[in-house]
Short mmCIF file of C-alpha atoms in Angstrom, two decimals:
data_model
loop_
_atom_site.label_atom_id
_atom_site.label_comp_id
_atom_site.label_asym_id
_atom_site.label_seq_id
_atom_site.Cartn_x
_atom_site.Cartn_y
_atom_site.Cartn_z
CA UNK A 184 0.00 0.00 0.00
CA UNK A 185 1.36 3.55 -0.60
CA UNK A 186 -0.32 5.39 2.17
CA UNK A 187 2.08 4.03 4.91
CA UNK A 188 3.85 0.85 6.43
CA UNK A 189 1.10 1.02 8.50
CA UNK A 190 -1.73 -0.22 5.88
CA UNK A 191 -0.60 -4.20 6.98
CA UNK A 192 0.33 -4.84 10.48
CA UNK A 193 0.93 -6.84 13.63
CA UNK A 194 -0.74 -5.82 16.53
CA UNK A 195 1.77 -5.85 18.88
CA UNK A 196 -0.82 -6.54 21.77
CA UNK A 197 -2.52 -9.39 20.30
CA UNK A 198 -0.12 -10.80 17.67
CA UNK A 199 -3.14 -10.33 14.74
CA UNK A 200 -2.59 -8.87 12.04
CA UNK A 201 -4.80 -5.69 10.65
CA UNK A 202 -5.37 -4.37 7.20
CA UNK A 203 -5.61 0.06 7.44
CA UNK A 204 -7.38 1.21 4.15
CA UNK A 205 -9.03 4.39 4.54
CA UNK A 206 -10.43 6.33 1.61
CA UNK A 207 -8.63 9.66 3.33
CA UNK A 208 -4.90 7.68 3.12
CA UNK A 209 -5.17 4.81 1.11
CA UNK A 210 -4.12 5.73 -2.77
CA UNK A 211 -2.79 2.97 -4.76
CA UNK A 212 -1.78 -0.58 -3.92
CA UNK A 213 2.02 -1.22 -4.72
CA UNK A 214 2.25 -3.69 -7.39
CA UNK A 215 -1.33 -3.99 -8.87
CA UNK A 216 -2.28 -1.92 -12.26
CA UNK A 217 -4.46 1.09 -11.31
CA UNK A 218 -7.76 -0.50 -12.37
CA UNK A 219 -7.07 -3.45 -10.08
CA UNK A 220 -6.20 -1.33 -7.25
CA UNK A 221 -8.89 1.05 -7.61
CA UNK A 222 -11.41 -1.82 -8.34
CA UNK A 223 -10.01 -4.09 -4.93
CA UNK A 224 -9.82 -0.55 -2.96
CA UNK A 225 -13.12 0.32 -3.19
CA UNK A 226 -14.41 -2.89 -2.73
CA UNK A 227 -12.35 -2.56 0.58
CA UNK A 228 -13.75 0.75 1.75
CA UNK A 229 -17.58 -0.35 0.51
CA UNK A 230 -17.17 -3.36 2.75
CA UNK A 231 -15.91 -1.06 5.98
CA UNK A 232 -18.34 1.12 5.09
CA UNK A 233 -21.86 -0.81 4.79
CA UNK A 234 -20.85 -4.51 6.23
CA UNK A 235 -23.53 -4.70 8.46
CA UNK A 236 -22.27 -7.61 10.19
CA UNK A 237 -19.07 -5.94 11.09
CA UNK A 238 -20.58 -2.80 12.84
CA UNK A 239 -21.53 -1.94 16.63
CA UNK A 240 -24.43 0.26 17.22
CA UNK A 241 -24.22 1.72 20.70
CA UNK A 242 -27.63 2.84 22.80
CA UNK A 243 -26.43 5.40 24.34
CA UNK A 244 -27.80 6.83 27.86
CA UNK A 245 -26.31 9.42 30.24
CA UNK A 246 -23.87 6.72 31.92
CA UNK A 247 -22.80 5.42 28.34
CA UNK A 248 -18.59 5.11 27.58
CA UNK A 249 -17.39 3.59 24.43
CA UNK A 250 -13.45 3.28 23.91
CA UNK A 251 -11.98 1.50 20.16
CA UNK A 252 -8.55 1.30 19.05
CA UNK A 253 -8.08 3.66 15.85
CA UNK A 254 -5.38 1.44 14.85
CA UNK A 255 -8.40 -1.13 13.51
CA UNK A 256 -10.85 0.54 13.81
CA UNK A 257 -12.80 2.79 11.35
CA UNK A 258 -15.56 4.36 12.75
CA UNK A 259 -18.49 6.91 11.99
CA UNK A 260 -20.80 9.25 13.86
CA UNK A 261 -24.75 8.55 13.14
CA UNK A 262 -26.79 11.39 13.58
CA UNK A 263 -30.10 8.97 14.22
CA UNK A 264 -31.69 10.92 17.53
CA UNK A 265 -33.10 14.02 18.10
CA UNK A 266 -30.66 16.47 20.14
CA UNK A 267 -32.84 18.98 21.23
CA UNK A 268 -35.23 16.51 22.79
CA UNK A 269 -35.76 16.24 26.48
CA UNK A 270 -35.24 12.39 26.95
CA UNK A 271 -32.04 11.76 24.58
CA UNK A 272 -30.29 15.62 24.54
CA UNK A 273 -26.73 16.52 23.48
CA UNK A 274 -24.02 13.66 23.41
CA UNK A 275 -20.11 14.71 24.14
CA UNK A 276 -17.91 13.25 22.75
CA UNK A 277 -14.07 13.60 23.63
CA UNK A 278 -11.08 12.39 21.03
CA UNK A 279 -8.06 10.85 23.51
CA UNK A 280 -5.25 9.09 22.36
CA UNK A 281 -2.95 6.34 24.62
CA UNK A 282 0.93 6.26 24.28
CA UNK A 283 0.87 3.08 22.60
CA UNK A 284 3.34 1.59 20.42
CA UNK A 285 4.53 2.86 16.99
CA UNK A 286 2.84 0.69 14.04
CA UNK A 287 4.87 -1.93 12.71
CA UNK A 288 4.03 -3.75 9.68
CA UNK A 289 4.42 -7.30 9.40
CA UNK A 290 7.23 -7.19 6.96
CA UNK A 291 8.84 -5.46 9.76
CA UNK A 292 8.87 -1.10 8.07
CA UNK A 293 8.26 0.99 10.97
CA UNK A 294 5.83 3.29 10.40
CA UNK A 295 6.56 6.86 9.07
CA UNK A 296 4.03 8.56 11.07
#
């Protein structure tokens, strides 16, 4: 992937490995013509995108916390309830980020980030 050694890695936590494609960072996939990699791209980001089966849908209340890894992860905000009613109101929402370790991918490039 051109985007960074980060697009196939080990998680050094866990030992899986993860596949980062993001429409924002993901360009061109090294070796592949550019009508294969733009046809097997955005089958990649449609899948993240709409999979169904691959998505959590939280119910949120005033106790609600919900933490994911950005390093798999690729989330989106759903604007599906009503903020200026009484019963669900405004949701906060607050971006923090852990001193974990730098992405390694599994051919072993650090990443460049």
């Amino acid at each position: 992937m051109v985007n960074s050694a980060r697009s196939l890695t080990n998680n050094q936590a866990t030992g899986q490995k993860a596949l980062f494609v993001n429409p924002g960072f993901t360009k061109k996939i090294i070796g592949l013509k550019d009508e294969e990699s733009e046809a097997l791209l955005q089958l990649l980001f449609k899948h993240i995108s709409q999979s169904q089966d691959v998505q959590v849908r939280v119910k949120w209340d005033d106790q609600t916390v919900s933490l994911w890894d950005n390093r798999v992860t690729a989330h989106t905000a759903i604007s599906d309830y009503d903020v200026d009613g009484e019963k669900e109101g405004l949701r906060h929402g607050f971006r923090i980020a852990t001193l974990a370790e730098k992405p390694v991918g599994v051919d072993g490039l650090e990443s460049v980030w």
